PDB file of C-alpha atoms in Angstrom:
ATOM      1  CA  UNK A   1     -16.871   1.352  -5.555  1.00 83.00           C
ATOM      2  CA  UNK A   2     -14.174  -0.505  -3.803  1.00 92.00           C
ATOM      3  CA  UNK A   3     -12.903   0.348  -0.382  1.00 96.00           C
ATOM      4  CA  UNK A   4      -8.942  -1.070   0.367  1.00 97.00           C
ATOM      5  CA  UNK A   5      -5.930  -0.435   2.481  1.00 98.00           C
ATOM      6  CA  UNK A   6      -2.405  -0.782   2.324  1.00 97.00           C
ATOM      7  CA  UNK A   7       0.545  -1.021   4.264  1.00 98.00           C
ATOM      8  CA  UNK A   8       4.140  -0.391   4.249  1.00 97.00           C
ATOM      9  CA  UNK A   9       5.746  -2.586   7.253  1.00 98.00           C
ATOM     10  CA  UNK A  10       8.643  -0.573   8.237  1.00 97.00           C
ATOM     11  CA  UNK A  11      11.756  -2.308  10.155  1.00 96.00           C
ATOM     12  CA  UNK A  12      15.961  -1.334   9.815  1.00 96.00           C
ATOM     13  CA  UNK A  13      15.168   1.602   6.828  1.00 96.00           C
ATOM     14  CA  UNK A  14      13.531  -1.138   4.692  1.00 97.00           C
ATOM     15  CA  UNK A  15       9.513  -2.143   3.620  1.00 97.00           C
ATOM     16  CA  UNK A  16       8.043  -5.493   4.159  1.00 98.00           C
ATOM     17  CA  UNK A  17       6.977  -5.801   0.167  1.00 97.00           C
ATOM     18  CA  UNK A  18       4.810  -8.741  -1.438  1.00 95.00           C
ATOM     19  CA  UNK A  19       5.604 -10.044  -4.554  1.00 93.00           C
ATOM     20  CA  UNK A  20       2.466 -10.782  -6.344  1.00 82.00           C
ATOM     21  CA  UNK A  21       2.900 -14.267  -7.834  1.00 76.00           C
ATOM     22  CA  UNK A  22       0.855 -16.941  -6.709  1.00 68.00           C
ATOM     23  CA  UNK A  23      -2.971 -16.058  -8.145  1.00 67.00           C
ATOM     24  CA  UNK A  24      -3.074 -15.789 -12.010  1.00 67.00           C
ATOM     25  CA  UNK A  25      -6.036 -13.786 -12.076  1.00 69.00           C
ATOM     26  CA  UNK A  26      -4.582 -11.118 -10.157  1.00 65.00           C
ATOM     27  CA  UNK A  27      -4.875  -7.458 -11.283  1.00 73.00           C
ATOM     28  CA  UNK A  28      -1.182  -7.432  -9.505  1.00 70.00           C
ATOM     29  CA  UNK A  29       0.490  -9.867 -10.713  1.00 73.00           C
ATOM     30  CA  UNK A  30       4.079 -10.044 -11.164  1.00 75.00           C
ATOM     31  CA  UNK A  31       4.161  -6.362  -9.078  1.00 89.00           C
ATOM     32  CA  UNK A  32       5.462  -5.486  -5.892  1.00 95.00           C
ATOM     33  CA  UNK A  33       2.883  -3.727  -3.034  1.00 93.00           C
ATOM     34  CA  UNK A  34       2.706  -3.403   0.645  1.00 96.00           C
ATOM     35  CA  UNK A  35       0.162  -5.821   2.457  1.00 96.00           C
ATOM     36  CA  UNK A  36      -3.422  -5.048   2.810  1.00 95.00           C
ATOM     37  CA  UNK A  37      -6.634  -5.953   1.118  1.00 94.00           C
ATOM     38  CA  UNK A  38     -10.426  -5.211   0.700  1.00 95.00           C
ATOM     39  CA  UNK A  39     -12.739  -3.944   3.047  1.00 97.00           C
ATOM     40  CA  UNK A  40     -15.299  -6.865   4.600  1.00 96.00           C
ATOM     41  CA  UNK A  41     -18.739  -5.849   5.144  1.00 96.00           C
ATOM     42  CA  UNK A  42     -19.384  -3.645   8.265  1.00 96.00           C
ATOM     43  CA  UNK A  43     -15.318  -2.547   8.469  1.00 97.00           C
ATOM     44  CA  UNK A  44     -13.507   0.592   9.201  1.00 97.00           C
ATOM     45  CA  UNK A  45     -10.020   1.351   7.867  1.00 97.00           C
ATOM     46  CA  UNK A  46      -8.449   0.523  10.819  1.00 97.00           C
ATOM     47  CA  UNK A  47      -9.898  -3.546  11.403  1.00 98.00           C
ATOM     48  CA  UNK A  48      -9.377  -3.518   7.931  1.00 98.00           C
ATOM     49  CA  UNK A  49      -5.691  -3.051   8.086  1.00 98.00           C
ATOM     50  CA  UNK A  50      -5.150  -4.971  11.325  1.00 98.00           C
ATOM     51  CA  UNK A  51      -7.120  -7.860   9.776  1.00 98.00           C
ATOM     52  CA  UNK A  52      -5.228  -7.943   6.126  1.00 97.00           C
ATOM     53  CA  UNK A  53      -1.770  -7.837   7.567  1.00 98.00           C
ATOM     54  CA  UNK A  54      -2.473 -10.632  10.153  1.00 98.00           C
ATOM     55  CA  UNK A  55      -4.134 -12.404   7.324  1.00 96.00           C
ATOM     56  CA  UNK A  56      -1.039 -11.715   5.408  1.00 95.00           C
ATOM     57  CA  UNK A  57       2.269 -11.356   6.942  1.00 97.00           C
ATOM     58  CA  UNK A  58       1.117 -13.130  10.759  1.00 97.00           C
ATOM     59  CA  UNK A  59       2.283  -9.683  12.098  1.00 98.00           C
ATOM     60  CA  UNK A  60      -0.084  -7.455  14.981  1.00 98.00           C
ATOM     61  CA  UNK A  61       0.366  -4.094  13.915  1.00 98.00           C
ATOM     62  CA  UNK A  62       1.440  -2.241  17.326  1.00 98.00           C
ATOM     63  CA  UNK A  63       1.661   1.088  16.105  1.00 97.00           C
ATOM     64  CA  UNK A  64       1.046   2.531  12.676  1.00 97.00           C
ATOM     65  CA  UNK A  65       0.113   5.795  10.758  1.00 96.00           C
ATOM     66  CA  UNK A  66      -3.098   6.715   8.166  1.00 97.00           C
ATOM     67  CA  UNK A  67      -0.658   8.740   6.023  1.00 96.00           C
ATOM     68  CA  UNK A  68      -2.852   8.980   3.063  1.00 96.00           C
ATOM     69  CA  UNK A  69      -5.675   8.427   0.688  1.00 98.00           C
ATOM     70  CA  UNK A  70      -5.409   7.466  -2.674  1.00 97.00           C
ATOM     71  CA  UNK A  71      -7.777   7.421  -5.326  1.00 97.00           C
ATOM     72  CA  UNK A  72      -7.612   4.757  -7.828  1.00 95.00           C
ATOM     73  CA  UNK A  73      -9.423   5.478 -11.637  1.00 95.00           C
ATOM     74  CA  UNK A  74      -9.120   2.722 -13.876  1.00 90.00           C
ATOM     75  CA  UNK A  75     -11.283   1.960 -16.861  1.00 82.00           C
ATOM     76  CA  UNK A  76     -14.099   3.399 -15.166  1.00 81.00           C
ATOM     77  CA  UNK A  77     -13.983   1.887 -12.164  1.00 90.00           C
ATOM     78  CA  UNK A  78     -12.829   3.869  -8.699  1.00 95.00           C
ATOM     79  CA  UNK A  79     -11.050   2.369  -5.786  1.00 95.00           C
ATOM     80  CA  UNK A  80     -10.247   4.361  -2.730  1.00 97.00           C
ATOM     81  CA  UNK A  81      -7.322   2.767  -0.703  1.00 97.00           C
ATOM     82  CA  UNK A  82      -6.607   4.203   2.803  1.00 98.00           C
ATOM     83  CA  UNK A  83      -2.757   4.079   2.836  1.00 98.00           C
ATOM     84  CA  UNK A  84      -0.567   3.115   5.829  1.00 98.00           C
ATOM     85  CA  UNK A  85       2.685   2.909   7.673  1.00 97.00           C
ATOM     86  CA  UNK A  86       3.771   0.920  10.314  1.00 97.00           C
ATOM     87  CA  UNK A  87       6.591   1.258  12.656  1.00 94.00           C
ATOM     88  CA  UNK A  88       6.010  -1.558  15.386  1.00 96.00           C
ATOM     89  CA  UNK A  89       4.939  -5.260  15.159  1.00 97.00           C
ATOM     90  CA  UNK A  90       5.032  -8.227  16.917  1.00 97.00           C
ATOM     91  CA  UNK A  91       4.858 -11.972  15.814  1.00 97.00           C
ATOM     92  CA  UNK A  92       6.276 -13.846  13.339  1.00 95.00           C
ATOM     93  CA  UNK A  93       6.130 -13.848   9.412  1.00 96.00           C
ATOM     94  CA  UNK A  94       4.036 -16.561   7.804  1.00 95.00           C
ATOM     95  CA  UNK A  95       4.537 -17.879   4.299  1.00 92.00           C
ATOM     96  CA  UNK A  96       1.245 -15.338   2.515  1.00 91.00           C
ATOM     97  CA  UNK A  97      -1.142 -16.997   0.204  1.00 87.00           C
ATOM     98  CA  UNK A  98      -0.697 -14.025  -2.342  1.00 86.00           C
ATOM     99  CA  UNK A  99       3.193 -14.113  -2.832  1.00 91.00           C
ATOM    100  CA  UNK A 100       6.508 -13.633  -1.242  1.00 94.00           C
ATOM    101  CA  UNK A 101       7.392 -11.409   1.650  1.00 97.00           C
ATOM    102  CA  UNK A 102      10.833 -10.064   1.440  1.00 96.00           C
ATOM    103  CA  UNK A 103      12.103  -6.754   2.965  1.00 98.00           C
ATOM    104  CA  UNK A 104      13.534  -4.651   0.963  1.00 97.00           C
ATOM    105  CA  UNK A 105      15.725  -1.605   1.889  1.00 97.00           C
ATOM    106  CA  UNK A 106      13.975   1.162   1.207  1.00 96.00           C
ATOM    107  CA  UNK A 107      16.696   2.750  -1.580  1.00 95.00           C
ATOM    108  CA  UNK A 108      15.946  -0.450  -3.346  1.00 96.00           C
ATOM    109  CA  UNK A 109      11.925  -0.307  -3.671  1.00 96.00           C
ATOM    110  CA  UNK A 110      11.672   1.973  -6.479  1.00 95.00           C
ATOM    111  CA  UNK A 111      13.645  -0.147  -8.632  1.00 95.00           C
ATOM    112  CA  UNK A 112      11.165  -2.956  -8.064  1.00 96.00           C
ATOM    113  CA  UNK A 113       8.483  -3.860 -10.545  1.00 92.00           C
ATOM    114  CA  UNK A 114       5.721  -1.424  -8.711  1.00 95.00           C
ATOM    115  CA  UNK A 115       2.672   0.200 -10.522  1.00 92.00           C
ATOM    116  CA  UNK A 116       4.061   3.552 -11.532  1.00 93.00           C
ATOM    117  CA  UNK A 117       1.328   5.437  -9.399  1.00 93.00           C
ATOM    118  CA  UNK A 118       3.027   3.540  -6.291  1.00 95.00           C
ATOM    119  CA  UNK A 119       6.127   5.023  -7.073  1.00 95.00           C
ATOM    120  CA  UNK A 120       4.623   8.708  -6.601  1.00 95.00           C
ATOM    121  CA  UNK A 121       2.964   8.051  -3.232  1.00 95.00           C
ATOM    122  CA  UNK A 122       6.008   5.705  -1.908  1.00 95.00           C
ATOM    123  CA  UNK A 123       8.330   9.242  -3.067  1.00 93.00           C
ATOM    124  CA  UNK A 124       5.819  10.620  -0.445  1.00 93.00           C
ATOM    125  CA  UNK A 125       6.659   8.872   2.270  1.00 93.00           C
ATOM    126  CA  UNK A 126       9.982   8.590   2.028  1.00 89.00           C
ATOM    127  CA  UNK A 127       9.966  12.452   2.066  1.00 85.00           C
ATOM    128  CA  UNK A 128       7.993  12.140   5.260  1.00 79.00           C
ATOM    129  CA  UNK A 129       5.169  14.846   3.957  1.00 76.00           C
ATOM    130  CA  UNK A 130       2.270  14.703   5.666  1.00 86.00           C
ATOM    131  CA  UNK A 131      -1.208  13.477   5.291  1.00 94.00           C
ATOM    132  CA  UNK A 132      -2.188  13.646   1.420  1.00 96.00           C
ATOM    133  CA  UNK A 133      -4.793  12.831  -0.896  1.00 97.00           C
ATOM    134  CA  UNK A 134      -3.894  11.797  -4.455  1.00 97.00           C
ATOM    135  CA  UNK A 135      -5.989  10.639  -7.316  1.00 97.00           C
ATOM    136  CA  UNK A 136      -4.096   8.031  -9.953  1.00 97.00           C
ATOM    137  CA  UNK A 137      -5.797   7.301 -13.417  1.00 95.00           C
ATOM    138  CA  UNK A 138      -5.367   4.936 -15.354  1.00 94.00           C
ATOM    139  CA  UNK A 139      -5.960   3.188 -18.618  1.00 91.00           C
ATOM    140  CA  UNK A 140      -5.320  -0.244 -18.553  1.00 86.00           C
ATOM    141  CA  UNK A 141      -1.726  -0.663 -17.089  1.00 86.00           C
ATOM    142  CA  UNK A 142      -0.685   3.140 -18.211  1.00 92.00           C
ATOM    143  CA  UNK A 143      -0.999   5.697 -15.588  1.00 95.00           C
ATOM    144  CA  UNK A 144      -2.238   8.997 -17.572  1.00 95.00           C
ATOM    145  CA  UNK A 145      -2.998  11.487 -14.739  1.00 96.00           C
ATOM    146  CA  UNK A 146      -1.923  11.938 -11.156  1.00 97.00           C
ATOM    147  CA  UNK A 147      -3.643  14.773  -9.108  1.00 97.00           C
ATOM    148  CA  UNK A 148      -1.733  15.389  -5.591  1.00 95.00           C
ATOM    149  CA  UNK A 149      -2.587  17.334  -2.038  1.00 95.00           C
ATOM    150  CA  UNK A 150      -0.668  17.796   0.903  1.00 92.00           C
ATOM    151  CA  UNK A 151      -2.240  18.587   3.945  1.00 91.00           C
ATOM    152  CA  UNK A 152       0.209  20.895   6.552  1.00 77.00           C
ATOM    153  CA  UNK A 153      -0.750  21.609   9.977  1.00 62.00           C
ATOM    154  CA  UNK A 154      -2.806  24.613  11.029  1.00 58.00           C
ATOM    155  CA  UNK A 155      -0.598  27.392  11.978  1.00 50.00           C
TER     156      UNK A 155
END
């Protein structure tokens, strides 16, 4: 089982996005995602985070939001991916190993080549619901279920 987190860098109503184009064995290549990676030995979700988009982007995360957990099926294989956004940063962007950085207004992402299970939880958070849970299966690259919960507050 694979632990992961990802990020969506927010900054004037756009996402910092990486294009996926510089490893050839990449499960994402050629896609669009937020930054973050896989969980070192030892990690919580948080150093995680901090640690992949430092790695990634040069950026220190100064305030940011667990908005979600998604639960990845494919092949037989599960990866759960704590999912992010961020609202305040400081430093400056670094060219990324992985692909290009580019932000993109936000009304722009879903036209993007994204994994179509991103496009359900990024429809989340642009609605601003709160903390979810969703599970996305898939076989191969065809998504073929997604299961969904949104947590409210206690009244």
């Amino acid at each position: 089982m694979l632990n992961t987190t990802l990020c969506y860098i927010e900054q004037n109503d756009a996402y910092l996005m990486l294009h996926r184009m510089k490893k050839e064995q990449d499960i994402n290549h050629g896609k669009w995602i937020g930054v973050g990676g896989k969980f070192e030995p030892g990690e919580t979700p948080e150093e995680c985070l901090l640690r992949e988009v430092k790695e990634e982007t040069g950026l220190t995360l100064l305030s940011y939001r667990l908005r979600g957990i998604i639960t990845f099926v494919l092949d037989g294989e599960t990866e759960y991916m704590f999912l992010y956004t961020a609202s305040a940063f400081e430093g400056e962007l670094i060219s990324c190993d992985e692909g290009e950085l580019a932000w993109i207004p936000k009304e722009e992402v879903l036209k993007l080549k994204l994994w179509e299970g991103d496009r359900e939880f990024l429809r989340l958070l642009d609605k601003e619901e709160g903390f979810f849970s969703m599970t996305l299966s898939y076989a191969g690259d065809v998504l073929t279920e997604v299961k969904t919960r949104v947590y409210s507050a206690e009244k």
